[in-house]
Amino acid sequence: MKNKHYDTWLAIGLNILHYRKEQGMTQIQLAEKSEISRTFMQKIETAACSCTLDTLMDIADALNVPLHKLFEFRS
C-alpha cells in the first residue's frame, strides 16, 4: 500500500506491533481477539493495507489500550 497515507499507516502498524509484543501476544492471538484473520493483522501491522476505524477500535480493545495510543507517533 504505497499511497499518500503510507507513513501514517506504518506508524499505526508499528504501534500495534509494539503493544502486541509488550503483552507477549502473537499475531494469531491478537487477530482472534480482534475477530479478523491473521493475514489481515499482518497486513495492518506492516502497512500493506489499511483498515476501518471499527477494526482499529477492535484491535485497541483486544490490546486493552485506549484507541488514541495507536495514533501516538514517535519521531
CSV table of N, CA, C and O in Angstrom, one decimal:
chain,number,residue,atom,x,y,z
A,1,MET,N,0.8,-1.2,0.0
A,1,MET,CA,0.0,0.0,0.0
A,1,MET,C,0.9,1.2,0.0
A,1,MET,O,1.2,1.8,1.0
A,2,LYS,N,1.3,1.7,-1.1
A,2,LYS,CA,2.1,2.9,-1.2
A,2,LYS,C,1.2,4.0,-1.7
A,2,LYS,O,0.9,4.2,-2.8
A,3,ASN,N,0.7,4.8,-0.7
A,3,ASN,CA,-0.2,5.9,-1.0
A,3,ASN,C,0.3,7.1,-0.2
A,3,ASN,O,1.2,7.0,0.6
A,4,LYS,N,-0.5,8.2,-0.2
A,4,LYS,CA,0.0,9.4,0.5
A,4,LYS,C,-0.2,9.2,2.0
A,4,LYS,O,0.4,10.0,2.7
A,5,HIS,N,-0.9,8.2,2.5
A,5,HIS,CA,-1.0,8.0,3.9
A,5,HIS,C,-0.2,6.8,4.4
A,5,HIS,O,-0.3,6.4,5.6
A,6,TYR,N,0.7,6.3,3.6
A,6,TYR,CA,1.5,5.1,3.9
A,6,TYR,C,2.2,5.3,5.2
A,6,TYR,O,2.2,4.4,6.1
A,7,ASP,N,2.9,6.5,5.4
A,7,ASP,CA,3.7,6.7,6.7
A,7,ASP,C,2.8,6.6,7.9
A,7,ASP,O,3.2,6.1,8.9
A,8,THR,N,1.6,7.1,7.8
A,8,THR,CA,0.7,7.1,8.9
A,8,THR,C,0.3,5.7,9.2
A,8,THR,O,0.3,5.3,10.4
A,9,TRP,N,-0.1,4.9,8.2
A,9,TRP,CA,-0.5,3.5,8.4
A,9,TRP,C,0.7,2.7,9.0
A,9,TRP,O,0.5,1.8,9.8
A,10,LEU,N,1.9,3.0,8.5
A,10,LEU,CA,3.1,2.3,9.0
A,10,LEU,C,3.3,2.6,10.5
A,10,LEU,O,3.5,1.7,11.3
A,11,ALA,N,3.1,3.9,10.9
A,11,ALA,CA,3.2,4.2,12.3
A,11,ALA,C,2.1,3.5,13.2
A,11,ALA,O,2.4,3.0,14.3
A,12,ILE,N,0.9,3.5,12.7
A,12,ILE,CA,-0.1,2.8,13.4
A,12,ILE,C,0.2,1.3,13.5
A,12,ILE,O,0.1,0.7,14.6
A,13,GLY,N,0.7,0.7,12.4
A,13,GLY,CA,1.1,-0.7,12.5
A,13,GLY,C,2.2,-1.0,13.5
A,13,GLY,O,2.2,-2.0,14.2
A,14,LEU,N,3.2,-0.1,13.5
A,14,LEU,CA,4.3,-0.3,14.5
A,14,LEU,C,3.8,-0.1,15.9
A,14,LEU,O,4.3,-0.8,16.8
A,15,ASN,N,2.8,0.7,16.1
A,15,ASN,CA,2.2,0.9,17.5
A,15,ASN,C,1.5,-0.4,17.9
A,15,ASN,O,1.6,-0.9,19.0
A,16,ILE,N,0.7,-1.0,16.9
A,16,ILE,CA,0.0,-2.2,17.2
A,16,ILE,C,1.1,-3.3,17.5
A,16,ILE,O,0.9,-4.0,18.5
A,17,LEU,N,2.1,-3.4,16.7
A,17,LEU,CA,3.2,-4.4,17.0
A,17,LEU,C,3.8,-4.2,18.3
A,17,LEU,O,4.0,-5.1,19.1
A,18,HIS,N,4.1,-2.9,18.7
A,18,HIS,CA,4.7,-2.6,20.0
A,18,HIS,C,3.8,-3.1,21.1
A,18,HIS,O,4.3,-3.8,22.0
A,19,TYR,N,2.6,-2.7,21.1
A,19,TYR,CA,1.7,-3.1,22.2
A,19,TYR,C,1.4,-4.7,22.2
A,19,TYR,O,1.3,-5.3,23.3
A,20,ARG,N,1.4,-5.3,21.1
A,20,ARG,CA,1.2,-6.7,21.0
A,20,ARG,C,2.4,-7.4,21.6
A,20,ARG,O,2.2,-8.3,22.4
A,21,LYS,N,3.6,-7.0,21.2
A,21,LYS,CA,4.8,-7.6,21.8
A,21,LYS,C,5.0,-7.4,23.3
A,21,LYS,O,5.4,-8.2,24.0
A,22,GLU,N,4.6,-6.2,23.7
A,22,GLU,CA,4.7,-5.8,25.1
A,22,GLU,C,3.9,-6.7,25.9
A,22,GLU,O,4.2,-7.0,27.1
A,23,GLN,N,2.8,-7.2,25.4
A,23,GLN,CA,1.9,-8.1,26.1
A,23,GLN,C,2.2,-9.6,25.8
A,23,GLN,O,1.4,-10.5,26.3
A,24,GLY,N,3.2,-9.9,25.0
A,24,GLY,CA,3.6,-11.3,24.8
A,24,GLY,C,2.5,-12.0,23.9
A,24,GLY,O,2.4,-13.2,24.0
A,25,MET,N,1.9,-11.2,23.1
A,25,MET,CA,0.8,-11.8,22.3
A,25,MET,C,1.3,-12.1,20.8
A,25,MET,O,2.0,-11.3,20.3
A,26,THR,N,0.8,-13.2,20.2
A,26,THR,CA,1.2,-13.4,18.9
A,26,THR,C,0.2,-12.7,17.9
A,26,THR,O,-0.9,-12.3,18.4
A,27,GLN,N,0.5,-12.7,16.6
A,27,GLN,CA,-0.4,-12.1,15.7
A,27,GLN,C,-1.7,-12.9,15.6
A,27,GLN,O,-2.8,-12.3,15.5
A,28,ILE,N,-1.6,-14.2,15.8
A,28,ILE,CA,-2.7,-15.1,15.7
A,28,ILE,C,-3.7,-14.8,16.9
A,28,ILE,O,-4.9,-14.6,16.7
A,29,GLN,N,-3.1,-14.6,18.1
A,29,GLN,CA,-3.9,-14.3,19.3
A,29,GLN,C,-4.6,-13.0,19.2
A,29,GLN,O,-5.8,-12.9,19.5
A,30,LEU,N,-3.8,-12.0,18.7
A,30,LEU,CA,-4.4,-10.7,18.6
A,30,LEU,C,-5.5,-10.7,17.5
A,30,LEU,O,-6.6,-10.1,17.6
A,31,ALA,N,-5.3,-11.4,16.4
A,31,ALA,CA,-6.2,-11.5,15.3
A,31,ALA,C,-7.5,-12.1,15.8
A,31,ALA,O,-8.6,-11.6,15.5
A,32,GLU,N,-7.4,-13.2,16.5
A,32,GLU,CA,-8.6,-13.9,17.1
A,32,GLU,C,-9.3,-13.0,18.0
A,32,GLU,O,-10.6,-12.9,18.0
A,33,LYS,N,-8.6,-12.3,18.9
A,33,LYS,CA,-9.3,-11.4,19.9
A,33,LYS,C,-10.0,-10.2,19.1
A,33,LYS,O,-11.0,-9.7,19.6
A,34,SER,N,-9.4,-9.8,18.0
A,34,SER,CA,-10.0,-8.7,17.2
A,34,SER,C,-11.0,-9.2,16.2
A,34,SER,O,-11.6,-8.4,15.5
A,35,GLU,N,-11.1,-10.5,16.1
A,35,GLU,CA,-12.1,-11.1,15.1
A,35,GLU,C,-11.8,-10.8,13.7
A,35,GLU,O,-12.7,-10.5,12.9
A,36,ILE,N,-10.5,-10.9,13.4
A,36,ILE,CA,-10.0,-10.7,12.0
A,36,ILE,C,-9.0,-11.9,11.7
A,36,ILE,O,-8.6,-12.5,12.6
A,37,SER,N,-8.7,-12.0,10.4
A,37,SER,CA,-7.7,-13.1,10.1
A,37,SER,C,-6.3,-12.7,10.5
A,37,SER,O,-6.0,-11.5,10.6
A,38,ARG,N,-5.4,-13.7,10.7
A,38,ARG,CA,-4.0,-13.4,11.0
A,38,ARG,C,-3.4,-12.7,9.8
A,38,ARG,O,-2.6,-11.8,10.0
A,39,THR,N,-3.8,-13.1,8.6
A,39,THR,CA,-3.2,-12.5,7.4
A,39,THR,C,-3.5,-11.0,7.3
A,39,THR,O,-2.7,-10.1,7.0
A,40,PHE,N,-4.8,-10.6,7.7
A,40,PHE,CA,-5.2,-9.2,7.7
A,40,PHE,C,-4.4,-8.5,8.8
A,40,PHE,O,-4.0,-7.4,8.6
A,41,MET,N,-4.3,-9.1,9.9
A,41,MET,CA,-3.5,-8.5,11.0
A,41,MET,C,-2.1,-8.2,10.6
A,41,MET,O,-1.5,-7.1,10.8
A,42,GLN,N,-1.5,-9.2,9.9
A,42,GLN,CA,-0.1,-9.0,9.4
A,42,GLN,C,0.0,-7.8,8.4
A,42,GLN,O,0.9,-7.0,8.5
A,43,LYS,N,-1.0,-7.7,7.6
A,43,LYS,CA,-1.1,-6.6,6.6
A,43,LYS,C,-1.3,-5.3,7.3
A,43,LYS,O,-0.7,-4.3,6.8
A,44,ILE,N,-2.0,-5.2,8.3
A,44,ILE,CA,-2.2,-4.0,9.1
A,44,ILE,C,-0.9,-3.5,9.7
A,44,ILE,O,-0.5,-2.4,9.7
A,45,GLU,N,-0.3,-4.5,10.4
A,45,GLU,CA,1.0,-4.2,11.1
A,45,GLU,C,2.1,-3.7,10.2
A,45,GLU,O,2.9,-2.9,10.6
A,46,THR,N,2.1,-4.2,9.0
A,46,THR,CA,3.2,-3.9,8.0
A,46,THR,C,2.7,-2.8,7.0
A,46,THR,O,3.5,-2.5,6.1
A,47,ALA,N,1.6,-2.2,7.2
A,47,ALA,CA,1.0,-1.2,6.3
A,47,ALA,C,0.9,-1.7,4.9
A,47,ALA,O,0.9,-0.9,3.9
A,48,ALA,N,0.7,-3.0,4.7
A,48,ALA,CA,0.4,-3.5,3.4
A,48,ALA,C,-1.0,-3.2,2.9
A,48,ALA,O,-1.4,-3.3,1.8
A,49,CYS,N,-1.9,-2.8,3.9
A,49,CYS,CA,-3.2,-2.4,3.6
A,49,CYS,C,-3.8,-1.5,4.8
A,49,CYS,O,-3.2,-1.5,5.8
A,50,SER,N,-4.8,-0.8,4.5
A,50,SER,CA,-5.4,0.0,5.5
A,50,SER,C,-6.6,-0.8,6.1
A,50,SER,O,-7.0,-1.9,5.6
A,51,CYS,N,-7.3,-0.3,7.1
A,51,CYS,CA,-8.4,-0.9,7.7
A,51,CYS,C,-9.4,0.2,8.2
A,51,CYS,O,-9.1,1.4,8.1
A,52,THR,N,-10.6,-0.3,8.6
A,52,THR,CA,-11.6,0.7,9.1
A,52,THR,C,-11.3,1.1,10.5
A,52,THR,O,-10.5,0.5,11.2
A,53,LEU,N,-11.9,2.2,10.9
A,53,LEU,CA,-11.8,2.7,12.3
A,53,LEU,C,-12.4,1.6,13.2
A,53,LEU,O,-11.8,1.4,14.3
A,54,ASP,N,-13.4,1.0,12.8
A,54,ASP,CA,-14.0,-0.1,13.6
A,54,ASP,C,-13.0,-1.2,13.9
A,54,ASP,O,-12.9,-1.7,15.1
A,55,THR,N,-12.2,-1.6,12.9
A,55,THR,CA,-11.2,-2.6,13.1
A,55,THR,C,-10.1,-2.1,14.1
A,55,THR,O,-9.7,-2.8,15.0
A,56,LEU,N,-9.7,-0.8,13.9
A,56,LEU,CA,-8.7,-0.3,14.9
A,56,LEU,C,-9.3,-0.3,16.3
A,56,LEU,O,-8.5,-0.5,17.3
A,57,MET,N,-10.6,0.0,16.5
A,57,MET,CA,-11.2,0.0,17.8
A,57,MET,C,-11.2,-1.4,18.4
A,57,MET,O,-10.9,-1.6,19.6
A,58,ASP,N,-11.4,-2.4,17.5
A,58,ASP,CA,-11.4,-3.8,18.0
A,58,ASP,C,-10.0,-4.2,18.4
A,58,ASP,O,-9.8,-4.9,19.4
A,59,ILE,N,-9.0,-3.8,17.6
A,59,ILE,CA,-7.6,-4.1,17.9
A,59,ILE,C,-7.2,-3.4,19.3
A,59,ILE,O,-6.6,-4.1,20.1
A,60,ALA,N,-7.6,-2.1,19.4
A,60,ALA,CA,-7.2,-1.4,20.7
A,60,ALA,C,-7.9,-2.1,21.9
A,60,ALA,O,-7.3,-2.3,22.9
A,61,ASP,N,-9.2,-2.5,21.7
A,61,ASP,CA,-9.9,-3.3,22.8
A,61,ASP,C,-9.1,-4.6,23.1
A,61,ASP,O,-9.0,-4.9,24.3
A,62,ALA,N,-8.7,-5.3,22.1
A,62,ALA,CA,-8.1,-6.6,22.3
A,62,ALA,C,-6.7,-6.4,23.0
A,62,ALA,O,-6.3,-7.2,23.7
A,63,LEU,N,-6.1,-5.2,22.7
A,63,LEU,CA,-4.8,-4.9,23.4
A,63,LEU,C,-5.0,-4.3,24.7
A,63,LEU,O,-4.0,-4.0,25.4
A,64,ASN,N,-6.2,-3.9,25.1
A,64,ASN,CA,-6.5,-3.2,26.3
A,64,ASN,C,-5.8,-1.9,26.4
A,64,ASN,O,-5.2,-1.5,27.4
A,65,VAL,N,-5.7,-1.2,25.3
A,65,VAL,CA,-5.1,0.2,25.3
A,65,VAL,C,-6.2,1.1,24.7
A,65,VAL,O,-7.0,0.8,23.9
A,66,PRO,N,-6.1,2.4,25.1
A,66,PRO,CA,-7.0,3.4,24.5
A,66,PRO,C,-6.7,3.5,23.1
A,66,PRO,O,-5.5,3.5,22.6
A,67,LEU,N,-7.7,3.8,22.3
A,67,LEU,CA,-7.6,3.9,20.8
A,67,LEU,C,-6.5,5.0,20.5
A,67,LEU,O,-5.7,4.7,19.6
A,68,HIS,N,-6.5,6.1,21.2
A,68,HIS,CA,-5.5,7.1,20.9
A,68,HIS,C,-4.1,6.7,20.9
A,68,HIS,O,-3.2,7.3,20.3
A,69,LYS,N,-3.8,5.6,21.7
A,69,LYS,CA,-2.4,5.1,21.8
A,69,LYS,C,-1.9,4.6,20.5
A,69,LYS,O,-0.7,4.7,20.2
A,70,LEU,N,-2.8,4.1,19.6
A,70,LEU,CA,-2.4,3.6,18.3
A,70,LEU,C,-2.0,4.8,17.4
A,70,LEU,O,-1.4,4.6,16.3
A,71,PHE,N,-2.4,6.0,17.7
A,71,PHE,CA,-2.1,7.2,16.9
A,71,PHE,C,-1.0,8.1,17.5
A,71,PHE,O,-0.8,9.2,17.0
A,72,GLU,N,-0.3,7.6,18.5
A,72,GLU,CA,0.8,8.3,19.1
A,72,GLU,C,2.0,8.0,18.3
A,72,GLU,O,2.6,6.9,18.4
A,73,PHE,N,2.4,9.0,17.5
A,73,PHE,CA,3.5,8.8,16.6
A,73,PHE,C,4.8,9.3,17.2
A,73,PHE,O,4.9,10.5,17.6
A,74,ARG,N,5.8,8.5,17.2
A,74,ARG,CA,7.1,8.8,17.7
A,74,ARG,C,8.0,9.3,16.6
A,74,ARG,O,7.9,8.9,15.4
A,75,SER,N,8.8,10.3,16.9
A,75,SER,CA,9.7,10.8,15.8
A,75,SER,C,11.1,10.2,15.9
A,75,SER,O,11.4,9.5,16.6
